[in-house]
Short mmCIF file of C-alpha atoms in Angstrom, two decimals:
data_model
loop_
_atom_site.label_atom_id
_atom_site.label_comp_id
_atom_site.label_asym_id
_atom_site.label_seq_id
_atom_site.Cartn_x
_atom_site.Cartn_y
_atom_site.Cartn_z
CA MET A 1 13.22 -4.24 10.95
CA PRO A 2 11.50 -3.82 7.58
CA SER A 3 10.54 -7.50 7.83
CA ARG A 4 7.75 -6.25 10.10
CA LEU A 5 6.16 -4.87 6.95
CA ARG A 6 6.47 -7.72 4.44
CA ALA A 7 3.31 -8.38 2.50
CA ALA A 8 0.98 -11.25 3.29
CA ALA A 9 0.14 -13.97 0.78
CA ILE A 10 -1.10 -12.70 -2.56
CA ALA A 11 -4.55 -14.20 -2.04
CA ALA A 12 -5.17 -11.86 0.86
CA LEU A 13 -4.27 -8.85 -1.24
CA LEU A 14 -6.96 -9.06 -3.89
CA PRO A 15 -9.93 -7.27 -2.34
CA LEU A 16 -12.59 -5.53 -4.27
CA CYS A 17 -12.15 -1.78 -4.01
CA LEU A 18 -15.56 -0.54 -3.06
CA LEU A 19 -16.81 2.81 -1.83
CA ALA A 20 -13.67 4.01 -0.03
CA VAL A 21 -11.54 3.82 -3.14
CA GLN A 22 -14.39 5.10 -5.26
CA HIS A 23 -14.53 8.29 -3.21
CA ALA A 24 -10.76 8.68 -3.03
CA GLN A 25 -10.28 8.46 -6.78
CA ALA A 26 -13.60 9.80 -8.03
CA ALA A 27 -12.14 13.09 -9.22
CA ARG A 28 -10.60 11.46 -12.29
CA GLN A 29 -13.40 9.01 -13.06
CA PRO A 30 -15.44 9.27 -16.27
CA PRO A 31 -18.91 10.85 -15.92
CA ALA A 32 -22.16 8.94 -15.54
CA PRO A 33 -23.48 6.52 -16.59
CA ALA A 34 -20.23 4.68 -15.82
CA GLN A 35 -20.15 5.96 -12.24
CA GLU A 36 -23.81 5.15 -11.72
CA LEU A 37 -23.30 1.63 -13.06
CA THR A 38 -20.35 1.23 -10.71
CA ARG A 39 -22.42 2.38 -7.74
CA GLN A 40 -25.15 -0.08 -8.70
CA ALA A 41 -22.56 -2.84 -8.98
CA VAL A 42 -21.13 -2.03 -5.55
CA THR A 43 -24.61 -2.17 -4.02
CA ALA A 44 -25.34 -5.47 -5.75
CA TYR A 45 -22.01 -6.94 -4.67
CA ASP A 46 -22.58 -5.95 -1.05
CA ALA A 47 -25.97 -7.67 -1.24
CA GLY A 48 -24.40 -10.86 -2.61
CA ALA A 49 -25.98 -10.42 -6.05
CA PHE A 50 -22.80 -11.33 -7.90
CA ASP A 51 -24.45 -11.84 -11.29
CA SER A 52 -25.83 -8.30 -11.29
CA ALA A 53 -22.60 -6.86 -9.90
CA LEU A 54 -20.52 -8.60 -12.54
CA ARG A 55 -22.77 -7.36 -15.34
CA ASP A 56 -22.72 -3.73 -14.19
CA PHE A 57 -19.00 -3.73 -13.44
CA ALA A 58 -18.41 -5.09 -16.96
CA LYS A 59 -20.51 -2.34 -18.56
CA ALA A 60 -18.83 0.41 -16.56
CA ALA A 61 -15.39 -1.10 -17.20
CA GLN A 62 -16.00 -0.96 -20.94
CA GLN A 63 -16.81 2.74 -20.55
CA GLY A 64 -13.42 3.33 -18.94
CA ASN A 65 -14.30 3.47 -15.24
CA ARG A 66 -11.11 2.31 -13.53
CA LEU A 67 -12.78 1.26 -10.29
CA ALA A 68 -15.13 -0.94 -12.30
CA GLN A 69 -12.21 -2.29 -14.33
CA TYR A 70 -10.40 -3.30 -11.16
CA ASN A 71 -13.45 -4.83 -9.47
CA TYR A 72 -14.48 -6.65 -12.63
CA ALA A 73 -10.99 -8.13 -12.83
CA MET A 74 -11.15 -9.25 -9.20
CA MET A 75 -14.51 -10.94 -9.70
CA LEU A 76 -13.18 -12.76 -12.76
CA LEU A 77 -10.13 -13.90 -10.80
CA ARG A 78 -12.20 -15.12 -7.89
CA GLY A 79 -14.96 -16.72 -9.93
CA GLU A 80 -17.73 -14.59 -8.45
CA GLY A 81 -20.81 -14.66 -10.68
CA THR A 82 -18.78 -16.46 -13.33
CA PRO A 83 -16.29 -19.29 -13.77
CA VAL A 84 -12.72 -18.14 -13.11
CA ARG A 85 -11.36 -16.34 -16.20
CA GLN A 86 -7.75 -15.50 -15.42
CA GLU A 87 -6.59 -14.26 -18.81
CA GLU A 88 -9.48 -11.85 -19.18
CA ALA A 89 -9.03 -10.75 -15.57
CA LEU A 90 -5.40 -9.82 -16.21
CA ILE A 91 -6.42 -7.76 -19.24
CA TRP A 92 -8.87 -5.73 -17.18
CA LEU A 93 -6.51 -5.43 -14.26
CA HIS A 94 -3.88 -4.05 -16.61
CA ARG A 95 -6.37 -1.55 -18.04
CA ALA A 96 -7.18 -0.35 -14.53
CA ALA A 97 -3.49 -0.05 -13.71
CA GLU A 98 -2.76 1.91 -16.88
CA ASN A 99 -5.76 4.07 -15.99
CA ASP A 100 -3.85 5.09 -12.82
CA MET A 101 -5.82 2.91 -10.42
CA THR A 102 -3.21 2.65 -7.67
CA GLN A 103 -4.71 -0.49 -6.11
CA ALA A 104 -4.43 -2.24 -9.47
CA GLN A 105 -0.83 -1.09 -9.79
CA PHE A 106 -0.06 -2.36 -6.30
CA THR A 107 -1.76 -5.68 -7.07
CA PHE A 108 0.42 -6.11 -10.16
CA GLY A 109 3.45 -5.41 -7.99
CA GLU A 110 2.41 -8.17 -5.61
CA MET A 111 1.74 -10.55 -8.49
CA TYR A 112 5.14 -9.98 -10.06
CA GLU A 113 6.93 -10.20 -6.72
CA HIS A 114 5.38 -13.56 -5.90
CA GLY A 115 5.02 -14.94 -9.42
CA GLU A 116 1.24 -15.22 -9.14
CA LEU A 117 -0.43 -15.51 -12.58
CA VAL A 118 2.55 -13.73 -14.17
CA PRO A 119 6.25 -14.64 -14.43
CA ARG A 120 8.09 -13.68 -11.26
CA SER A 121 10.05 -10.46 -11.79
CA LEU A 122 11.31 -8.23 -9.00
CA GLU A 123 12.14 -5.56 -11.56
CA SER A 124 8.55 -5.47 -12.80
CA ALA A 125 7.25 -5.65 -9.24
CA ASN A 126 9.21 -2.57 -8.25
CA GLN A 127 8.12 -0.70 -11.36
CA TRP A 128 4.49 -1.23 -10.41
CA TYR A 129 5.14 -0.49 -6.73
CA ARG A 130 6.77 2.78 -7.76
CA ARG A 131 3.83 3.83 -9.92
CA ALA A 132 1.39 3.07 -7.12
CA ALA A 133 3.62 4.71 -4.52
CA GLU A 134 3.92 7.88 -6.56
CA GLY A 135 0.13 7.91 -6.77
CA GLY A 136 -0.10 7.87 -2.98
CA HIS A 137 -0.72 4.17 -2.30
CA VAL A 138 0.67 3.72 1.21
CA GLN A 139 1.25 -0.05 1.07
CA ALA A 140 3.16 0.42 -2.17
CA GLN A 141 5.28 3.12 -0.53
CA VAL A 142 6.14 0.69 2.26
CA GLU A 143 6.98 -2.11 -0.18
CA LEU A 144 9.18 0.16 -2.29
CA ALA A 145 10.93 1.48 0.81
CA THR A 146 11.54 -2.03 2.10
CA ASN A 147 12.94 -3.16 -1.23
CA TYR A 148 15.32 -0.19 -1.27
CA PHE A 149 16.34 -1.01 2.31
CA THR A 150 17.03 -4.67 1.59
CA GLY A 151 18.22 -4.31 -2.01
CA ARG A 152 15.42 -6.57 -3.21
CA GLY A 153 15.29 -6.09 -6.97
CA LEU A 154 16.86 -2.63 -6.58
CA ALA A 155 20.25 -1.22 -5.71
CA ARG A 156 20.27 -0.86 -1.93
CA ASP A 157 19.70 2.78 -1.05
CA TYR A 158 19.03 3.75 2.57
CA GLY A 159 18.30 7.33 1.57
CA LYS A 160 15.50 6.37 -0.81
CA ALA A 161 14.24 3.84 1.71
CA PHE A 162 14.03 6.60 4.32
CA GLU A 163 12.27 8.89 1.84
CA TRP A 164 9.55 6.35 1.06
CA TYR A 165 9.17 5.20 4.65
CA THR A 166 8.72 8.83 5.63
CA ARG A 167 6.02 9.33 3.02
CA ALA A 168 4.18 6.24 4.26
CA ALA A 169 4.68 7.29 7.88
CA THR A 170 3.33 10.76 7.18
CA ALA A 171 0.29 9.11 5.61
CA GLY A 172 -0.29 7.27 8.88
CA ASP A 173 1.26 3.83 8.44
CA GLY A 174 2.24 2.62 11.91
CA GLY A 175 4.97 0.24 10.79
CA ALA A 176 6.62 2.93 8.69
CA GLN A 177 6.40 5.32 11.63
CA TYR A 178 8.35 2.84 13.75
CA ILE A 179 11.05 2.56 11.12
CA VAL A 180 11.33 6.33 10.64
CA ALA A 181 11.71 6.61 14.41
CA SER A 182 14.51 4.06 14.37
CA TYR A 183 16.32 6.04 11.66
CA TYR A 184 16.22 9.13 13.86
CA GLU A 185 17.17 7.16 16.96
CA ARG A 186 20.41 5.83 15.52
CA GLY A 187 21.08 8.29 12.69
CA GLU A 188 22.19 7.19 9.25
CA PRO A 189 25.32 8.76 7.71
CA GLY A 190 24.45 10.66 4.56
CA VAL A 191 20.74 10.16 5.13
CA VAL A 192 19.55 11.65 8.41
CA GLU A 193 21.22 12.95 11.55
CA LYS A 194 20.52 11.39 14.91
CA ASP A 195 17.61 13.24 16.52
CA ILE A 196 16.17 11.70 19.67
CA GLU A 197 13.32 14.19 19.87
CA GLN A 198 12.17 13.26 16.38
CA ALA A 199 12.59 9.59 17.27
CA LYS A 200 10.29 10.04 20.26
CA ILE A 201 7.70 11.81 18.11
CA TRP A 202 7.59 9.00 15.58
CA TYR A 203 7.66 6.23 18.19
CA ALA A 204 4.72 7.95 19.87
CA ARG A 205 2.80 7.97 16.59
CA ALA A 206 3.55 4.29 16.02
CA ALA A 207 2.57 3.50 19.61
CA ALA A 208 -0.76 5.22 19.02
CA HIS A 209 -1.45 2.47 16.47
CA GLY A 210 -1.07 -0.10 19.25
CA ASP A 211 2.54 -1.13 18.55
CA PRO A 212 3.93 -2.37 21.89
CA GLY A 213 7.50 -2.26 20.59
CA ALA A 214 7.14 1.42 19.73
CA LEU A 215 5.71 2.14 23.18
CA ALA A 216 8.62 0.34 24.83
CA LYS A 217 11.10 2.32 22.71
CA LEU A 218 9.39 5.58 23.59
CA ARG A 219 9.49 4.83 27.31
CA SER A 220 13.14 3.82 27.08
CA LEU A 221 14.13 7.06 25.34
CA ILE A 222 12.19 9.13 27.86
CA GLU A 223 13.87 7.32 30.75
CA GLN A 224 17.30 7.79 29.17
CA GLY A 225 16.61 11.49 28.81
CA LEU A 226 15.58 11.81 32.45
CA LYS A 227 18.67 9.97 33.63
CA ALA A 228 20.89 12.21 31.49
CA LYS A 229 19.28 15.33 33.00
CA GLN A 230 19.71 13.99 36.52
CA ALA A 231 23.35 13.15 35.86
CA GLY A 232 23.96 16.63 34.45
CA ALA A 233 22.40 18.26 37.50
CA MET A 234 24.74 16.49 39.92
#
């Protein structure tokens, strides 16, 4: 079941974090002019002016702005406005990660898991996933949960898997909602008791994300409940 949530190829997981992340993490960002430079860089990047974006991201990154550090690293990795500079990119990505930029932490987790630009290490991958997950990064929560469920680089622990899936599900991840529902549907000794009503709630939430499997499960549980009531009334 957790295979539904495995990450895509690493190349698809290196986006620039633009305004959405900037707003979400702005509370701990350094004051202007770093923030203003970052905003200018975002505007330039959106307009396709990579040279200007790279220059302003670099200036803001040097002032400690973690969003700029991450985006500067991504531009260096992708060769936008510059030839590809992998070693320098990793330095800036690491600075962003150590500066509690959860997307940077998650990206390092992906890199270590797949051996992209760094030696493959599931232990290091899970360390970075955990840091990002604890910071509220939903994809990292899902990855950490899945690795606990499968024992990938960690001792298998269904309880911790359920804990992290639940955190991701509560944050709105549809795949995690499906898995939490399945836990409640079957029950897991020492982890969670069987609770069909909770299962229906979580399947309904997953179905609201357009998951046809969750909708089918929800309908099946409702039908089973109706049949049980009818049998009890006879």
